[in-house]
Amino acid sequence: METRTSFKALVVEKGEDQTFTRSIKERAIDELDAGELLVRVRYSSLNYKDALSATGHPGVTRQFPHTPGIDAAGEVVSCSDGSFAPGDQVVVTGHDLGMETDGGWGEYIRVPSSWGVPLPAGLSLRESMILGTAGFTAGLSVLKLERAGVRPESGDILVTGATGGVGTLAVSILAKAGYRVVAATGKMGDAPFLTEMGAAEVISREEVTAGGERALMKERWAGAVDVVGGETLAAVLKSTRYGGTVTCCGLVGSADLPVNVHPFILRAVTLVGIDSSRCPSATRLEVWQRLAGPWRPALLDRMATEVTLEGLEERIGRILQGGIRGRVLVQL
C-alpha cells in the first residue's frame, strides 16, 4: 500500500456564529481517531444520517471539525492487532463511523479493528458501497422478517418510502428472496423504476394511510419494512395481518408513533426495531454474506448515481428534502 502523511477529505466546520460550512481540505493521517485499523477508502456513500451530520445536526455529530460518511470500503494499510493484513479489502459500516468518528468522506479512516468486515466474496468494493448502510439495514430487516416466520408464501410484503436508499434495496432484496413486494411511495412517477427493482405492485403513500384514523384497518400485509415512521408506520401496523411482523428503521415522516395497542393484542402483530449501528458482529457478517450471495440485488448499478467529494454539496440538500432516488455512491 502507498505511504502518505496527508489525504483529501470533506470537512464540516462550526463557526463562532453557530453556522456550519463544508469544504474539501487536506488532512493529516496523524489527526485521525485512535484505532488499530487504518484503511485507504476507495468508496463511500451518501445516507440521510450523513446529510444530518454534514449540516451540524446535534443528534448525530457534536464535535467539529468533522468528516462525515457512515460507510467506507477500501484496502487495509495497517492493522496493529493483526486482525487484518495490509492489502485486505474491508467494509466498515455502523458503529460510530461518520458520527463522532471521522468517516468515509475522506481518503483514509482509522477505526477499531472490530468494526471491519472482510469484503464478502461476490461483491466488489464499489458494489459494497452501493449497498452500504442502506443495503445492510434492508438486509437486516429481511433477516428479522424471516426469523419471525414471515415467508414468501405468507402474503404481500409492504415497503414504505420505497424510492429511498433503504426502500429501494429492500424492494430488490425481498424480490430476490422470492417475496411478492408492494412498494409504497410519494413519487408515483418513479413506479417504473420500482417495478424494475422488483416490485410486483406500486401504490401511493396515501393508499397506505387511508383510514388510519380507525383503531384497526383491513388486514392486508403479511409483513412490512417501514422506513418512514409516524402516521405511516401506525397505519401499516393497523393493516398488518394476524401474526404478521413489521420492521422499523426510519423516521423521515416522524419520530412519533400515534398508534393504539389493538394491532398487538388483537392481531398479535410484532414490531421489530432495526439498528444497523450496534448490530452484533455475527449477525453483521451473516447479512453481508447474504447480500453478496442469495440476496444480491440484480440491478445494483441501476440504483446508484456516482459522485466525487466535490459533487456531494448539491446532493446533501436534495437528500434532506427527499429528492434522492436510490443510492448515491461516493468515489474517492
mmCIF file with all atom_site columns, C-alpha atoms in Angstrom, residues 53-186:
data_model
loop_
_atom_site.group_PDB
_atom_site.id
_atom_site.type_symbol
_atom_site.label_atom_id
_atom_site.label_alt_id
_atom_site.label_comp_id
_atom_site.label_asym_id
_atom_site.label_entity_id
_atom_site.label_seq_id
_atom_site.pdbx_PDB_ins_code
_atom_site.Cartn_x
_atom_site.Cartn_y
_atom_site.Cartn_z
_atom_site.occupancy
_atom_site.B_iso_or_equiv
_atom_site.pdbx_formal_charge
_atom_site.auth_seq_id
_atom_site.auth_comp_id
_atom_site.auth_asym_id
_atom_site.auth_atom_id
_atom_site.pdbx_PDB_model_num
ATOM 1   C CA . SER A 1 53  ? -24.004 15.251  10.192 1.00 0.00 ? 53  SER A CA 1
ATOM 2   C CA . ALA A 1 54  ? -22.897 17.484  7.315  1.00 0.00 ? 54  ALA A CA 1
ATOM 3   C CA . THR A 1 55  ? -25.404 20.162  8.344  1.00 0.00 ? 55  THR A CA 1
ATOM 4   C CA . GLY A 1 56  ? -24.499 20.072  12.038 1.00 0.00 ? 56  GLY A CA 1
ATOM 5   C CA . HIS A 1 57  ? -27.445 18.130  13.458 1.00 0.00 ? 57  HIS A CA 1
ATOM 6   C CA . PRO A 1 58  ? -26.561 17.664  17.152 1.00 0.00 ? 58  PRO A CA 1
ATOM 7   C CA . GLY A 1 59  ? -28.341 14.322  17.308 1.00 0.00 ? 59  GLY A CA 1
ATOM 8   C CA . VAL A 1 60  ? -25.672 12.878  15.003 1.00 0.00 ? 60  VAL A CA 1
ATOM 9   C CA . THR A 1 61  ? -22.479 14.889  15.458 1.00 0.00 ? 61  THR A CA 1
ATOM 10  C CA . ARG A 1 62  ? -21.432 17.335  18.166 1.00 0.00 ? 62  ARG A CA 1
ATOM 11  C CA . GLN A 1 63  ? -17.658 17.580  17.717 1.00 0.00 ? 63  GLN A CA 1
ATOM 12  C CA . PHE A 1 64  ? -16.295 19.703  14.880 1.00 0.00 ? 64  PHE A CA 1
ATOM 13  C CA . PRO A 1 65  ? -14.342 19.909  12.626 1.00 0.00 ? 65  PRO A CA 1
ATOM 14  C CA . HIS A 1 66  ? -15.595 16.563  11.396 1.00 0.00 ? 66  HIS A CA 1
ATOM 15  C CA . THR A 1 67  ? -15.604 14.332  8.314  1.00 0.00 ? 67  THR A CA 1
ATOM 16  C CA . PRO A 1 68  ? -18.964 12.545  7.767  1.00 0.00 ? 68  PRO A CA 1
ATOM 17  C CA . GLY A 1 69  ? -19.531 9.247   5.986  1.00 0.00 ? 69  GLY A CA 1
ATOM 18  C CA . ILE A 1 70  ? -21.097 6.308   7.842  1.00 0.00 ? 70  ILE A CA 1
ATOM 19  C CA . ASP A 1 71  ? -19.950 3.930   5.081  1.00 0.00 ? 71  ASP A CA 1
ATOM 20  C CA . ALA A 1 72  ? -16.463 3.108   3.850  1.00 0.00 ? 72  ALA A CA 1
ATOM 21  C CA . ALA A 1 73  ? -14.857 0.392   1.737  1.00 0.00 ? 73  ALA A CA 1
ATOM 22  C CA . GLY A 1 74  ? -11.216 0.067   0.820  1.00 0.00 ? 74  GLY A CA 1
ATOM 23  C CA . GLU A 1 75  ? -7.880  -1.626  1.453  1.00 0.00 ? 75  GLU A CA 1
ATOM 24  C CA . VAL A 1 76  ? -6.143  -2.134  4.770  1.00 0.00 ? 76  VAL A CA 1
ATOM 25  C CA . VAL A 1 77  ? -2.992  -0.046  5.137  1.00 0.00 ? 77  VAL A CA 1
ATOM 26  C CA . SER A 1 78  ? -2.113  -1.396  8.559  1.00 0.00 ? 78  SER A CA 1
ATOM 27  C CA . CYS A 1 79  ? -3.709  -3.251  11.461 1.00 0.00 ? 79  CYS A CA 1
ATOM 28  C CA . SER A 1 80  ? -1.809  -3.185  14.737 1.00 0.00 ? 80  SER A CA 1
ATOM 29  C CA . ASP A 1 81  ? -3.563  -6.174  16.317 1.00 0.00 ? 81  ASP A CA 1
ATOM 30  C CA . GLY A 1 82  ? -3.224  -8.497  13.325 1.00 0.00 ? 82  GLY A CA 1
ATOM 31  C CA . SER A 1 83  ? -6.946  -8.879  12.669 1.00 0.00 ? 83  SER A CA 1
ATOM 32  C CA . PHE A 1 84  ? -6.335  -7.885  9.042  1.00 0.00 ? 84  PHE A CA 1
ATOM 33  C CA . ALA A 1 85  ? -3.299  -7.884  6.774  1.00 0.00 ? 85  ALA A CA 1
ATOM 34  C CA . PRO A 1 86  ? -2.162  -4.973  4.607  1.00 0.00 ? 86  PRO A CA 1
ATOM 35  C CA . GLY A 1 87  ? -3.988  -5.109  1.298  1.00 0.00 ? 87  GLY A CA 1
ATOM 36  C CA . ASP A 1 88  ? -7.054  -6.898  2.664  1.00 0.00 ? 88  ASP A CA 1
ATOM 37  C CA . GLN A 1 89  ? -10.293 -5.445  1.321  1.00 0.00 ? 89  GLN A CA 1
ATOM 38  C CA . VAL A 1 90  ? -12.727 -4.435  4.060  1.00 0.00 ? 90  VAL A CA 1
ATOM 39  C CA . VAL A 1 91  ? -16.125 -2.849  4.553  1.00 0.00 ? 91  VAL A CA 1
ATOM 40  C CA . VAL A 1 92  ? -16.809 -0.587  7.530  1.00 0.00 ? 92  VAL A CA 1
ATOM 41  C CA . THR A 1 93  ? -20.368 0.458   8.335  1.00 0.00 ? 93  THR A CA 1
ATOM 42  C CA . GLY A 1 94  ? -22.255 1.293   11.509 1.00 0.00 ? 94  GLY A CA 1
ATOM 43  C CA . HIS A 1 95  ? -20.733 1.692   14.957 1.00 0.00 ? 95  HIS A CA 1
ATOM 44  C CA . ASP A 1 96  ? -19.690 5.345   15.367 1.00 0.00 ? 96  ASP A CA 1
ATOM 45  C CA . LEU A 1 97  ? -18.197 5.825   11.905 1.00 0.00 ? 97  LEU A CA 1
ATOM 46  C CA . GLY A 1 98  ? -19.110 9.202   10.429 1.00 0.00 ? 98  GLY A CA 1
ATOM 47  C CA . MET A 1 99  ? -20.832 10.345  13.601 1.00 0.00 ? 99  MET A CA 1
ATOM 48  C CA . GLU A 1 100 ? -18.211 11.384  16.151 1.00 0.00 ? 100 GLU A CA 1
ATOM 49  C CA . THR A 1 101 ? -15.503 9.269   14.475 1.00 0.00 ? 101 THR A CA 1
ATOM 50  C CA . ASP A 1 102 ? -14.207 10.720  11.194 1.00 0.00 ? 102 ASP A CA 1
ATOM 51  C CA . GLY A 1 103 ? -15.856 8.825   8.379  1.00 0.00 ? 103 GLY A CA 1
ATOM 52  C CA . GLY A 1 104 ? -15.732 7.690   4.797  1.00 0.00 ? 104 GLY A CA 1
ATOM 53  C CA . TRP A 1 105 ? -15.855 11.098  3.123  1.00 0.00 ? 105 TRP A CA 1
ATOM 54  C CA . GLY A 1 106 ? -12.094 11.140  3.474  1.00 0.00 ? 106 GLY A CA 1
ATOM 55  C CA . GLU A 1 107 ? -9.470  9.064   1.698  1.00 0.00 ? 107 GLU A CA 1
ATOM 56  C CA . TYR A 1 108 ? -8.415  7.415   4.976  1.00 0.00 ? 108 TYR A CA 1
ATOM 57  C CA . ILE A 1 109 ? -10.137 6.250   8.146  1.00 0.00 ? 109 ILE A CA 1
ATOM 58  C CA . ARG A 1 110 ? -8.741  4.815   11.364 1.00 0.00 ? 110 ARG A CA 1
ATOM 59  C CA . VAL A 1 111 ? -11.118 2.713   13.455 1.00 0.00 ? 111 VAL A CA 1
ATOM 60  C CA . PRO A 1 112 ? -11.123 -0.216  15.918 1.00 0.00 ? 112 PRO A CA 1
ATOM 61  C CA . SER A 1 113 ? -10.383 -3.438  14.041 1.00 0.00 ? 113 SER A CA 1
ATOM 62  C CA . SER A 1 114 ? -13.642 -4.945  15.339 1.00 0.00 ? 114 SER A CA 1
ATOM 63  C CA . TRP A 1 115 ? -15.526 -2.528  13.073 1.00 0.00 ? 115 TRP A CA 1
ATOM 64  C CA . GLY A 1 116 ? -14.094 -4.065  9.905  1.00 0.00 ? 116 GLY A CA 1
ATOM 65  C CA . VAL A 1 117 ? -15.844 -6.782  7.908  1.00 0.00 ? 117 VAL A CA 1
ATOM 66  C CA . PRO A 1 118 ? -13.906 -8.685  5.220  1.00 0.00 ? 118 PRO A CA 1
ATOM 67  C CA . LEU A 1 119 ? -15.298 -7.838  1.806  1.00 0.00 ? 119 LEU A CA 1
ATOM 68  C CA . PRO A 1 120 ? -17.604 -10.802 1.053  1.00 0.00 ? 120 PRO A CA 1
ATOM 69  C CA . ALA A 1 121 ? -16.847 -12.928 -1.990 1.00 0.00 ? 121 ALA A CA 1
ATOM 70  C CA . GLY A 1 122 ? -19.192 -11.907 -4.763 1.00 0.00 ? 122 GLY A CA 1
ATOM 71  C CA . LEU A 1 123 ? -19.009 -8.150  -4.159 1.00 0.00 ? 123 LEU A CA 1
ATOM 72  C CA . SER A 1 124 ? -16.555 -5.528  -5.357 1.00 0.00 ? 124 SER A CA 1
ATOM 73  C CA . LEU A 1 125 ? -15.646 -2.579  -3.157 1.00 0.00 ? 125 LEU A CA 1
ATOM 74  C CA . ARG A 1 126 ? -17.810 -0.401  -5.387 1.00 0.00 ? 126 ARG A CA 1
ATOM 75  C CA . GLU A 1 127 ? -20.805 -2.720  -5.136 1.00 0.00 ? 127 GLU A CA 1
ATOM 76  C CA . SER A 1 128 ? -20.447 -2.968  -1.362 1.00 0.00 ? 128 SER A CA 1
ATOM 77  C CA . MET A 1 129 ? -20.925 0.791   -1.111 1.00 0.00 ? 129 MET A CA 1
ATOM 78  C CA . ILE A 1 130 ? -23.903 0.860   -3.453 1.00 0.00 ? 130 ILE A CA 1
ATOM 79  C CA . LEU A 1 131 ? -25.337 -1.361  -0.740 1.00 0.00 ? 131 LEU A CA 1
ATOM 80  C CA . GLY A 1 132 ? -23.674 0.347   2.249  1.00 0.00 ? 132 GLY A CA 1
ATOM 81  C CA . THR A 1 133 ? -25.624 1.002   5.429  1.00 0.00 ? 133 THR A CA 1
ATOM 82  C CA . ALA A 1 134 ? -28.839 1.257   3.403  1.00 0.00 ? 134 ALA A CA 1
ATOM 83  C CA . GLY A 1 135 ? -28.388 -2.218  1.968  1.00 0.00 ? 135 GLY A CA 1
ATOM 84  C CA . PHE A 1 136 ? -27.264 -3.620  5.290  1.00 0.00 ? 136 PHE A CA 1
ATOM 85  C CA . THR A 1 137 ? -30.304 -2.110  7.019  1.00 0.00 ? 137 THR A CA 1
ATOM 86  C CA . ALA A 1 138 ? -32.609 -3.506  4.347  1.00 0.00 ? 138 ALA A CA 1
ATOM 87  C CA . GLY A 1 139 ? -30.935 -6.899  4.609  1.00 0.00 ? 139 GLY A CA 1
ATOM 88  C CA . LEU A 1 140 ? -31.189 -6.891  8.400  1.00 0.00 ? 140 LEU A CA 1
ATOM 89  C CA . SER A 1 141 ? -34.894 -6.082  8.058  1.00 0.00 ? 141 SER A CA 1
ATOM 90  C CA . VAL A 1 142 ? -35.418 -9.050  5.743  1.00 0.00 ? 142 VAL A CA 1
ATOM 91  C CA . LEU A 1 143 ? -33.486 -11.299 8.123  1.00 0.00 ? 143 LEU A CA 1
ATOM 92  C CA . LYS A 1 144 ? -35.730 -10.244 11.018 1.00 0.00 ? 144 LYS A CA 1
ATOM 93  C CA . LEU A 1 145 ? -38.872 -10.897 8.946  1.00 0.00 ? 145 LEU A CA 1
ATOM 94  C CA . GLU A 1 146 ? -37.558 -14.312 8.023  1.00 0.00 ? 146 GLU A CA 1
ATOM 95  C CA . ARG A 1 147 ? -36.678 -15.164 11.628 1.00 0.00 ? 147 ARG A CA 1
ATOM 96  C CA . ALA A 1 148 ? -40.181 -14.065 12.686 1.00 0.00 ? 148 ALA A CA 1
ATOM 97  C CA . GLY A 1 149 ? -41.650 -16.679 10.382 1.00 0.00 ? 149 GLY A CA 1
ATOM 98  C CA . VAL A 1 150 ? -42.701 -14.408 7.506  1.00 0.00 ? 150 VAL A CA 1
ATOM 99  C CA . ARG A 1 151 ? -42.169 -16.456 4.350  1.00 0.00 ? 151 ARG A CA 1
ATOM 100 C CA . PRO A 1 152 ? -42.790 -15.739 0.653  1.00 0.00 ? 152 PRO A CA 1
ATOM 101 C CA . GLU A 1 153 ? -45.953 -17.834 0.832  1.00 0.00 ? 153 GLU A CA 1
ATOM 102 C CA . SER A 1 154 ? -47.233 -15.748 3.790  1.00 0.00 ? 154 SER A CA 1
ATOM 103 C CA . GLY A 1 155 ? -48.510 -12.981 1.524  1.00 0.00 ? 155 GLY A CA 1
ATOM 104 C CA . ASP A 1 156 ? -47.674 -9.469  0.344  1.00 0.00 ? 156 ASP A CA 1
ATOM 105 C CA . ILE A 1 157 ? -44.796 -7.545  1.957  1.00 0.00 ? 157 ILE A CA 1
ATOM 106 C CA . LEU A 1 158 ? -45.092 -3.763  2.025  1.00 0.00 ? 158 LEU A CA 1
ATOM 107 C CA . VAL A 1 159 ? -42.082 -1.455  1.727  1.00 0.00 ? 159 VAL A CA 1
ATOM 108 C CA . THR A 1 160 ? -42.699 2.200   2.580  1.00 0.00 ? 160 THR A CA 1
ATOM 109 C CA . GLY A 1 161 ? -40.517 5.068   1.401  1.00 0.00 ? 161 GLY A CA 1
ATOM 110 C CA . ALA A 1 162 ? -39.614 2.764   -1.443 1.00 0.00 ? 162 ALA A CA 1
ATOM 111 C CA . THR A 1 163 ? -37.643 5.175   -3.630 1.00 0.00 ? 163 THR A CA 1
ATOM 112 C CA . GLY A 1 164 ? -35.120 5.985   -0.883 1.00 0.00 ? 164 GLY A CA 1
ATOM 113 C CA . GLY A 1 165 ? -31.900 4.060   -0.369 1.00 0.00 ? 165 GLY A CA 1
ATOM 114 C CA . VAL A 1 166 ? -33.179 1.576   2.213  1.00 0.00 ? 166 VAL A CA 1
ATOM 115 C CA . GLY A 1 167 ? -36.553 1.276   0.495  1.00 0.00 ? 167 GLY A CA 1
ATOM 116 C CA . THR A 1 168 ? -35.162 0.612   -2.978 1.00 0.00 ? 168 THR A CA 1
ATOM 117 C CA . LEU A 1 169 ? -32.782 -2.021  -1.690 1.00 0.00 ? 169 LEU A CA 1
ATOM 118 C CA . ALA A 1 170 ? -35.463 -3.628  0.487  1.00 0.00 ? 170 ALA A CA 1
ATOM 119 C CA . VAL A 1 171 ? -37.705 -3.969  -2.577 1.00 0.00 ? 171 VAL A CA 1
ATOM 120 C CA . SER A 1 172 ? -34.903 -5.587  -4.563 1.00 0.00 ? 172 SER A CA 1
ATOM 121 C CA . ILE A 1 173 ? -33.697 -7.911  -1.770 1.00 0.00 ? 173 ILE A CA 1
ATOM 122 C CA . LEU A 1 174 ? -37.206 -9.085  -0.911 1.00 0.00 ? 174 LEU A CA 1
ATOM 123 C CA . ALA A 1 175 ? -37.983 -9.755  -4.578 1.00 0.00 ? 175 ALA A CA 1
ATOM 124 C CA . LYS A 1 176 ? -34.718 -11.681 -4.953 1.00 0.00 ? 176 LYS A CA 1
ATOM 125 C CA . ALA A 1 177 ? -35.671 -13.739 -1.879 1.00 0.00 ? 177 ALA A CA 1
ATOM 126 C CA . GLY A 1 178 ? -38.969 -14.699 -3.516 1.00 0.00 ? 178 GLY A CA 1
ATOM 127 C CA . TYR A 1 179 ? -41.445 -12.374 -1.777 1.00 0.00 ? 179 TYR A CA 1
ATOM 128 C CA . ARG A 1 180 ? -44.247 -10.510 -3.529 1.00 0.00 ? 180 ARG A CA 1
ATOM 129 C CA . VAL A 1 181 ? -43.395 -6.886  -2.801 1.00 0.00 ? 181 VAL A CA 1
ATOM 130 C CA . VAL A 1 182 ? -45.752 -3.922  -2.743 1.00 0.00 ? 182 VAL A CA 1
ATOM 131 C CA . ALA A 1 183 ? -43.822 -0.652  -2.870 1.00 0.00 ? 183 ALA A CA 1
ATOM 132 C CA . ALA A 1 184 ? -45.362 2.498   -1.392 1.00 0.00 ? 184 ALA A CA 1
ATOM 133 C CA . THR A 1 185 ? -44.068 5.895   -2.441 1.00 0.00 ? 185 THR A CA 1
ATOM 134 C CA . GLY A 1 186 ? -44.955 9.552   -2.606 1.00 0.00 ? 186 GLY A CA 1
#
